[in-house]
PDB file of C-alpha atoms in Angstrom:
ATOM      1  CA  ASP A 912     -17.327  -3.651 -10.461  1.00 64.00           C
ATOM      2  CA  ALA A 913     -16.427  -5.932  -7.696  1.00 82.00           C
ATOM      3  CA  GLY A 914     -12.914  -3.899  -7.028  1.00 95.00           C
ATOM      4  CA  VAL A 915      -9.688  -6.493  -6.304  1.00 98.00           C
ATOM      5  CA  ILE A 916     -11.071  -9.402  -5.579  1.00 98.00           C
ATOM      6  CA  GLN A 917      -8.259 -11.833  -3.050  1.00 98.00           C
ATOM      7  CA  SER A 918      -8.244 -15.261  -2.533  1.00 97.00           C
ATOM      8  CA  PRO A 919      -8.503 -17.105   0.268  1.00 98.00           C
ATOM      9  CA  ARG A 920      -8.839 -14.252   2.838  1.00 98.00           C
ATOM     10  CA  HIS A 921      -7.088 -16.400   5.087  1.00 98.00           C
ATOM     11  CA  GLU A 922      -5.129 -19.136   5.072  1.00 98.00           C
ATOM     12  CA  VAL A 923      -3.369 -21.431   7.765  1.00 98.00           C
ATOM     13  CA  THR A 924      -0.169 -23.776   7.125  1.00 97.00           C
ATOM     14  CA  GLU A 925       2.012 -25.664   8.442  1.00 97.00           C
ATOM     15  CA  MET A 926       6.221 -24.747   7.522  1.00 97.00           C
ATOM     16  CA  GLY A 927       7.231 -26.305   4.944  1.00 97.00           C
ATOM     17  CA  GLN A 928       3.819 -26.689   3.374  1.00 98.00           C
ATOM     18  CA  GLU A 929       3.337 -24.752  -0.459  1.00 98.00           C
ATOM     19  CA  VAL A 930       1.097 -21.620  -0.298  1.00 98.00           C
ATOM     20  CA  THR A 931      -0.979 -19.960  -3.258  1.00 98.00           C
ATOM     21  CA  LEU A 932      -2.904 -16.731  -3.340  1.00 98.00           C
ATOM     22  CA  ARG A 933      -4.711 -15.606  -5.735  1.00 98.00           C
ATOM     23  CA  CYS A 934      -5.479 -12.334  -7.447  1.00 98.00           C
ATOM     24  CA  LYS A 935      -8.192 -10.974 -10.017  1.00 98.00           C
ATOM     25  CA  PRO A 936      -7.445  -7.097 -10.659  1.00 98.00           C
ATOM     26  CA  ILE A 937      -9.990  -4.530 -11.696  1.00 97.00           C
ATOM     27  CA  SER A 938     -10.900  -4.817 -15.548  1.00 95.00           C
ATOM     28  CA  GLY A 939      -9.021  -2.532 -16.875  1.00 94.00           C
ATOM     29  CA  HIS A 940      -5.692  -2.045 -14.943  1.00 95.00           C
ATOM     30  CA  ASP A 941      -2.468  -2.429 -16.834  1.00 95.00           C
ATOM     31  CA  TYR A 942      -0.629  -2.405 -13.687  1.00 96.00           C
ATOM     32  CA  LEU A 943      -1.029  -4.842 -10.734  1.00 98.00           C
ATOM     33  CA  PHE A 944       1.401  -5.328  -7.705  1.00 98.00           C
ATOM     34  CA  TRP A 945       1.714  -7.824  -5.113  1.00 98.00           C
ATOM     35  CA  TYR A 946       2.177  -6.279  -1.271  1.00 98.00           C
ATOM     36  CA  ARG A 947       3.317  -7.350   2.194  1.00 98.00           C
ATOM     37  CA  GLN A 948       2.101  -5.852   5.296  1.00 98.00           C
ATOM     38  CA  THR A 949       3.441  -6.396   8.234  1.00 96.00           C
ATOM     39  CA  MET A 950       3.760  -4.542  11.845  1.00 92.00           C
ATOM     40  CA  MET A 951       7.669  -5.119  11.863  1.00 91.00           C
ATOM     41  CA  ARG A 952       8.272  -4.140   8.089  1.00 91.00           C
ATOM     42  CA  GLY A 953       5.191  -2.161   6.851  1.00 93.00           C
ATOM     43  CA  LEU A 954       3.696  -2.342   3.597  1.00 96.00           C
ATOM     44  CA  GLU A 955       6.137  -3.569   1.010  1.00 96.00           C
ATOM     45  CA  LEU A 956       6.654  -3.852  -2.612  1.00 97.00           C
ATOM     46  CA  LEU A 957       7.465  -7.285  -3.589  1.00 98.00           C
ATOM     47  CA  ILE A 958       6.741  -7.734  -7.532  1.00 98.00           C
ATOM     48  CA  TYR A 959       4.487  -5.506  -9.626  1.00 97.00           C
ATOM     49  CA  PHE A 960       3.331  -6.243 -13.407  1.00 97.00           C
ATOM     50  CA  ASN A 961       2.746  -4.002 -16.352  1.00 96.00           C
ATOM     51  CA  ASN A 962       0.221  -5.928 -19.169  1.00 95.00           C
ATOM     52  CA  ASN A 963       1.055  -9.230 -17.801  1.00 95.00           C
ATOM     53  CA  VAL A 964       4.988  -8.904 -17.868  1.00 97.00           C
ATOM     54  CA  PRO A 965       6.654  -8.512 -14.849  1.00 97.00           C
ATOM     55  CA  ILE A 966       8.317  -5.456 -14.426  1.00 96.00           C
ATOM     56  CA  ASP A 967      10.359  -5.307 -10.482  1.00 95.00           C
ATOM     57  CA  ASP A 968      10.662  -8.684  -8.693  1.00 96.00           C
ATOM     58  CA  SER A 969      13.594  -7.053  -6.509  1.00 94.00           C
ATOM     59  CA  GLY A 970      11.158  -6.872  -3.471  1.00 94.00           C
ATOM     60  CA  MET A 971      10.702 -10.495  -3.256  1.00 96.00           C
ATOM     61  CA  PRO A 972      12.222 -11.648  -0.650  1.00 89.00           C
ATOM     62  CA  GLU A 973      13.636 -15.070  -1.361  1.00 88.00           C
ATOM     63  CA  ASP A 974      13.667 -18.123  -4.294  1.00 92.00           C
ATOM     64  CA  ARG A 975      10.734 -19.315  -2.649  1.00 96.00           C
ATOM     65  CA  PHE A 976       8.486 -16.750  -3.552  1.00 97.00           C
ATOM     66  CA  SER A 977       7.014 -16.587  -6.667  1.00 98.00           C
ATOM     67  CA  ALA A 978       4.392 -14.441  -9.115  1.00 98.00           C
ATOM     68  CA  LYS A 979       3.038 -15.174 -11.845  1.00 98.00           C
ATOM     69  CA  MET A 980       0.425 -13.340 -14.484  1.00 98.00           C
ATOM     70  CA  PRO A 981      -0.695 -15.254 -17.159  1.00 97.00           C
ATOM     71  CA  ASN A 982      -3.549 -13.148 -18.337  1.00 96.00           C
ATOM     72  CA  ALA A 983      -4.930  -9.956 -17.452  1.00 95.00           C
ATOM     73  CA  SER A 984      -7.537 -10.758 -15.290  1.00 96.00           C
ATOM     74  CA  PHE A 985      -5.593 -13.263 -12.769  1.00 97.00           C
ATOM     75  CA  SER A 986      -2.203 -13.553 -10.522  1.00 98.00           C
ATOM     76  CA  THR A 987      -0.703 -15.568  -8.487  1.00 98.00           C
ATOM     77  CA  LEU A 988       1.732 -15.343  -5.500  1.00 98.00           C
ATOM     78  CA  LYS A 989       3.612 -18.856  -4.774  1.00 98.00           C
ATOM     79  CA  ILE A 990       5.777 -19.082  -1.611  1.00 98.00           C
ATOM     80  CA  GLN A 991       7.334 -22.394  -1.460  1.00 97.00           C
ATOM     81  CA  PRO A 992       8.792 -23.985   1.324  1.00 97.00           C
ATOM     82  CA  SER A 993       6.495 -21.968   3.069  1.00 97.00           C
ATOM     83  CA  GLU A 994       7.964 -20.411   6.603  1.00 97.00           C
ATOM     84  CA  PRO A 995       6.449 -19.374  10.046  1.00 97.00           C
ATOM     85  CA  ARG A 996       8.467 -15.799   9.088  1.00 96.00           C
ATOM     86  CA  ASP A 997       5.935 -15.265   5.926  1.00 97.00           C
ATOM     87  CA  SER A 998       3.296 -15.056   8.032  1.00 98.00           C
ATOM     88  CA  ALA A 999       1.880 -11.707   7.097  1.00 98.00           C
ATOM     89  CA  VAL A1000      -0.900  -9.632   5.262  1.00 98.00           C
ATOM     90  CA  TYR A1001      -0.584 -10.238   1.522  1.00 98.00           C
ATOM     91  CA  PHE A1002      -2.683  -7.138  -0.557  1.00 98.00           C
ATOM     92  CA  CYS A1003      -3.311  -7.092  -4.359  1.00 98.00           C
ATOM     93  CA  ALA A1004      -3.494  -3.582  -5.691  1.00 98.00           C
ATOM     94  CA  SER A1005      -4.252  -2.775  -9.635  1.00 97.00           C
ATOM     95  CA  SER A1006      -3.998   0.361 -10.711  1.00 95.00           C
ATOM     96  CA  LEU A1007      -4.679   2.372 -13.793  1.00 87.00           C
ATOM     97  CA  ALA A1008      -2.809   5.696 -14.110  1.00 80.00           C
ATOM     98  CA  HIS A1009      -0.541   5.453 -11.111  1.00 83.00           C
ATOM     99  CA  GLN A1010      -3.468   5.376  -8.692  1.00 90.00           C
ATOM    100  CA  ALA A1011      -3.594   1.654  -7.193  1.00 94.00           C
ATOM    101  CA  PHE A1012      -6.708  -0.307  -5.539  1.00 96.00           C
ATOM    102  CA  PHE A1013      -6.144  -2.887  -2.613  1.00 98.00           C
ATOM    103  CA  GLY A1014      -8.445  -5.906  -2.477  1.00 98.00           C
ATOM    104  CA  GLN A1015      -8.911  -7.496   0.384  1.00 98.00           C
ATOM    105  CA  GLY A1016      -5.777  -9.130   1.565  1.00 98.00           C
ATOM    106  CA  THR A1017      -5.154 -12.481   2.585  1.00 98.00           C
ATOM    107  CA  ARG A1018      -3.917 -13.076   5.997  1.00 98.00           C
ATOM    108  CA  LEU A1019      -1.488 -15.909   5.821  1.00 98.00           C
ATOM    109  CA  THR A1020      -0.460 -17.577   9.492  1.00 98.00           C
ATOM    110  CA  VAL A1021       2.346 -20.456   8.740  1.00 98.00           C
ATOM    111  CA  VAL A1022       2.794 -22.201  11.892  1.00 97.00           C
TER     112      VAL A1022
ATOM    113  CA  GLN B 428      17.453   5.683   4.512  1.00 70.00           C
ATOM    114  CA  LYS B 429      13.662   4.890   4.091  1.00 80.00           C
ATOM    115  CA  GLU B 430      12.569   5.761   0.445  1.00 91.00           C
ATOM    116  CA  VAL B 431       9.267   7.262   2.122  1.00 95.00           C
ATOM    117  CA  GLU B 432       9.595   8.441   5.268  1.00 95.00           C
ATOM    118  CA  GLN B 433       6.460   8.861   8.018  1.00 94.00           C
ATOM    119  CA  ASN B 434       6.623   9.580  11.845  1.00 87.00           C
ATOM    120  CA  SER B 435       4.685   6.603  12.978  1.00 83.00           C
ATOM    121  CA  GLY B 436       2.478   8.004  15.857  1.00 85.00           C
ATOM    122  CA  PRO B 437       0.118   7.795  17.246  1.00 91.00           C
ATOM    123  CA  LEU B 438      -0.876  11.179  16.807  1.00 96.00           C
ATOM    124  CA  SER B 439      -3.884  12.695  19.136  1.00 96.00           C
ATOM    125  CA  VAL B 440      -6.154  15.170  18.031  1.00 96.00           C
ATOM    126  CA  PRO B 441      -8.960  16.809  19.544  1.00 97.00           C
ATOM    127  CA  GLU B 442     -12.385  16.463  17.750  1.00 97.00           C
ATOM    128  CA  GLY B 443     -12.854  19.108  15.307  1.00 97.00           C
ATOM    129  CA  ALA B 444      -9.160  20.313  14.950  1.00 98.00           C
ATOM    130  CA  ILE B 445      -6.846  19.889  11.850  1.00 98.00           C
ATOM    131  CA  ALA B 446      -4.896  16.951  11.777  1.00 97.00           C
ATOM    132  CA  SER B 447      -1.634  17.181  10.096  1.00 97.00           C
ATOM    133  CA  LEU B 448       0.471  14.344   8.514  1.00 97.00           C
ATOM    134  CA  ASN B 449       4.016  14.335   7.470  1.00 96.00           C
ATOM    135  CA  CYS B 450       5.973  12.470   4.670  1.00 96.00           C
ATOM    136  CA  THR B 451       9.212  12.931   3.210  1.00 97.00           C
ATOM    137  CA  TYR B 452      10.744  10.758   0.388  1.00 96.00           C
ATOM    138  CA  SER B 453      13.966  10.118  -1.083  1.00 94.00           C
ATOM    139  CA  ASP B 454      13.758   9.628  -4.960  1.00 92.00           C
ATOM    140  CA  ARG B 455      14.052  13.261  -6.202  1.00 91.00           C
ATOM    141  CA  GLY B 456      12.629  11.463  -9.825  1.00 91.00           C
ATOM    142  CA  SER B 457       9.549  10.627  -7.850  1.00 92.00           C
ATOM    143  CA  GLN B 458       6.415  12.137 -10.238  1.00 91.00           C
ATOM    144  CA  SER B 459       3.136  11.035  -8.467  1.00 95.00           C
ATOM    145  CA  PHE B 460       2.055  11.073  -4.485  1.00 97.00           C
ATOM    146  CA  PHE B 461      -0.558   9.765  -2.861  1.00 97.00           C
ATOM    147  CA  TRP B 462      -2.343   9.934   0.636  1.00 98.00           C
ATOM    148  CA  TYR B 463      -4.509   6.515   1.704  1.00 98.00           C
ATOM    149  CA  ARG B 464      -6.357   5.442   4.847  1.00 98.00           C
ATOM    150  CA  GLN B 465      -5.815   2.386   6.197  1.00 98.00           C
ATOM    151  CA  TYR B 466      -8.522   1.127   9.109  1.00 98.00           C
ATOM    152  CA  SER B 467      -7.713  -1.548  11.559  1.00 96.00           C
ATOM    153  CA  GLY B 468      -8.139  -5.454  10.216  1.00 96.00           C
ATOM    154  CA  LYS B 469      -9.163  -3.507   6.471  1.00 97.00           C
ATOM    155  CA  SER B 470      -6.929  -2.558   3.310  1.00 98.00           C
ATOM    156  CA  PRO B 471      -5.716   0.326   2.644  1.00 98.00           C
ATOM    157  CA  GLU B 472      -7.769   2.908   0.640  1.00 97.00           C
ATOM    158  CA  LEU B 473      -7.377   5.754  -1.524  1.00 96.00           C
ATOM    159  CA  ILE B 474      -8.177   9.469  -0.308  1.00 97.00           C
ATOM    160  CA  MET B 475      -6.072  11.758  -1.906  1.00 96.00           C
ATOM    161  CA  SER B 476      -3.390  11.993  -4.983  1.00 96.00           C
ATOM    162  CA  ILE B 477      -1.389  15.031  -5.943  1.00 97.00           C
ATOM    163  CA  TYR B 478       1.178  15.278  -9.070  1.00 95.00           C
ATOM    164  CA  SER B 479       2.418  19.078  -8.901  1.00 94.00           C
ATOM    165  CA  ASN B 480       3.568  21.301  -5.846  1.00 95.00           C
ATOM    166  CA  GLY B 481       1.562  23.266  -3.985  1.00 96.00           C
ATOM    167  CA  ASP B 482      -2.291  22.445  -2.800  1.00 96.00           C
ATOM    168  CA  LYS B 483      -4.465  20.414  -3.232  1.00 97.00           C
ATOM    169  CA  GLU B 484      -8.167  20.308  -1.578  1.00 97.00           C
ATOM    170  CA  ASP B 485     -10.839  18.050  -1.434  1.00 96.00           C
ATOM    171  CA  GLY B 486     -13.327  18.467   1.360  1.00 97.00           C
ATOM    172  CA  ARG B 487     -11.979  18.223   4.367  1.00 98.00           C
ATOM    173  CA  PHE B 488      -8.724  17.051   2.794  1.00 98.00           C
ATOM    174  CA  THR B 489      -6.255  19.064   1.686  1.00 98.00           C
ATOM    175  CA  ALA B 490      -2.380  17.475   0.335  1.00 98.00           C
ATOM    176  CA  GLN B 491       0.525  19.578   0.438  1.00 98.00           C
ATOM    177  CA  LEU B 492       3.580  18.815  -1.930  1.00 97.00           C
ATOM    178  CA  ASN B 493       6.712  20.648  -2.156  1.00 97.00           C
ATOM    179  CA  LYS B 494       8.905  18.677  -4.708  1.00 95.00           C
ATOM    180  CA  ALA B 495      12.300  20.766  -3.889  1.00 95.00           C
ATOM    181  CA  SER B 496      12.130  19.805   0.279  1.00 95.00           C
ATOM    182  CA  GLN B 497      10.373  16.239  -0.687  1.00 96.00           C
ATOM    183  CA  TYR B 498       8.317  16.360   1.181  1.00 95.00           C
ATOM    184  CA  VAL B 499       4.395  15.620   1.734  1.00 97.00           C
ATOM    185  CA  SER B 500       1.759  16.285   3.985  1.00 97.00           C
ATOM    186  CA  LEU B 501      -2.161  15.720   4.435  1.00 98.00           C
ATOM    187  CA  LEU B 502      -3.960  17.832   6.467  1.00 98.00           C
ATOM    188  CA  ILE B 503      -7.399  16.858   7.784  1.00 98.00           C
ATOM    189  CA  ARG B 504      -9.932  19.846   8.919  1.00 98.00           C
ATOM    190  CA  ASP B 505     -12.832  19.527  11.320  1.00 98.00           C
ATOM    191  CA  SER B 506     -11.386  16.307  12.563  1.00 98.00           C
ATOM    192  CA  GLN B 507     -13.851  13.211  13.226  1.00 97.00           C
ATOM    193  CA  PRO B 508     -14.054  10.222  15.237  1.00 96.00           C
ATOM    194  CA  SER B 509     -14.293   8.468  12.058  1.00 97.00           C
ATOM    195  CA  ASP B 510     -10.910   9.987  10.331  1.00 98.00           C
ATOM    196  CA  SER B 511      -8.956   7.463  13.580  1.00 97.00           C
ATOM    197  CA  ALA B 512      -7.303   5.439  11.435  1.00 98.00           C
ATOM    198  CA  THR B 513      -3.527   4.660   9.891  1.00 97.00           C
ATOM    199  CA  TYR B 514      -2.496   7.148   6.931  1.00 98.00           C
ATOM    200  CA  LEU B 515      -0.223   5.778   4.589  1.00 97.00           C
ATOM    201  CA  CYS B 516       2.035   8.365   2.309  1.00 97.00           C
ATOM    202  CA  ALA B 517       3.016   6.676  -1.144  1.00 97.00           C
ATOM    203  CA  VAL B 518       5.270   7.891  -3.543  1.00 96.00           C
ATOM    204  CA  SER B 519       5.320   6.383  -7.683  1.00 94.00           C
ATOM    205  CA  ARG B 520       8.031   6.499 -10.116  1.00 90.00           C
ATOM    206  CA  ALA B 521       8.010   5.021 -13.640  1.00 86.00           C
ATOM    207  CA  SER B 522       4.884   3.492 -12.044  1.00 88.00           C
ATOM    208  CA  LYS B 523       6.965   1.593  -8.821  1.00 93.00           C
ATOM    209  CA  ILE B 524       4.194   2.634  -5.716  1.00 95.00           C
ATOM    210  CA  ILE B 525       6.399   2.991  -2.472  1.00 95.00           C
ATOM    211  CA  PHE B 526       4.768   2.909   0.433  1.00 96.00           C
ATOM    212  CA  GLY B 527       5.849   4.725   4.044  1.00 96.00           C
ATOM    213  CA  SER B 528       5.395   2.506   7.108  1.00 94.00           C
ATOM    214  CA  GLY B 529       2.091   4.995   8.194  1.00 96.00           C
ATOM    215  CA  THR B 530       0.980   6.918  11.166  1.00 96.00           C
ATOM    216  CA  ARG B 531      -1.700   6.089  12.964  1.00 96.00           C
ATOM    217  CA  LEU B 532      -4.053   8.810  14.068  1.00 97.00           C
ATOM    218  CA  SER B 533      -6.080   9.080  16.722  1.00 97.00           C
ATOM    219  CA  ILE B 534      -9.129  11.414  16.987  1.00 97.00           C
ATOM    220  CA  ARG B 535     -10.425  12.022  20.856  1.00 94.00           C
ATOM    221  CA  PRO B 536     -13.405  13.129  22.183  1.00 90.00           C
TER     222      PRO B 536
END
């Protein structure tokens, strides 16, 4: 298996634009997590899904953030409109039996 | 109070010595505990998991769990320069996985 695949690896966008981050989890994993990592706040859990259903989105910072998982092999995290303070590395992770495996991350820069 | 707390470091340890990393957590209902290693510019990588009180050894790594004290630790024996990284403690309850902010470990020659 290729592991968790995220795209794009890097994204630079202007303030106010819509940003969509994509994730393909490891086949057979039943949980999918979205995290955001910054120097100041560390690795924050934004939202997680179980069998494609959102379980806890209490970490989503604002209504500007939304996440979907239309099927077991694909998830998106959308930010609309984006702001400079959204600049961070966004990680997707998938898990089976409580052990989470991370993708390579998307480094988002909002200018 | 943060859910998972770690000393941010940096922790500097001479090559060949034992590195000791500590973590405390606030939720007594936590069930699973993990240590991840993250090299600069890379994603976190799972290196140890522990689910019951006591010690668990894997090669040069030993994880220790004390649920009564809400304390998890990681010992790295015979520290190598390649162990220089940030170590993240993670705690899970009902499949929700929360991370500490990490401890930066530096192994000096």
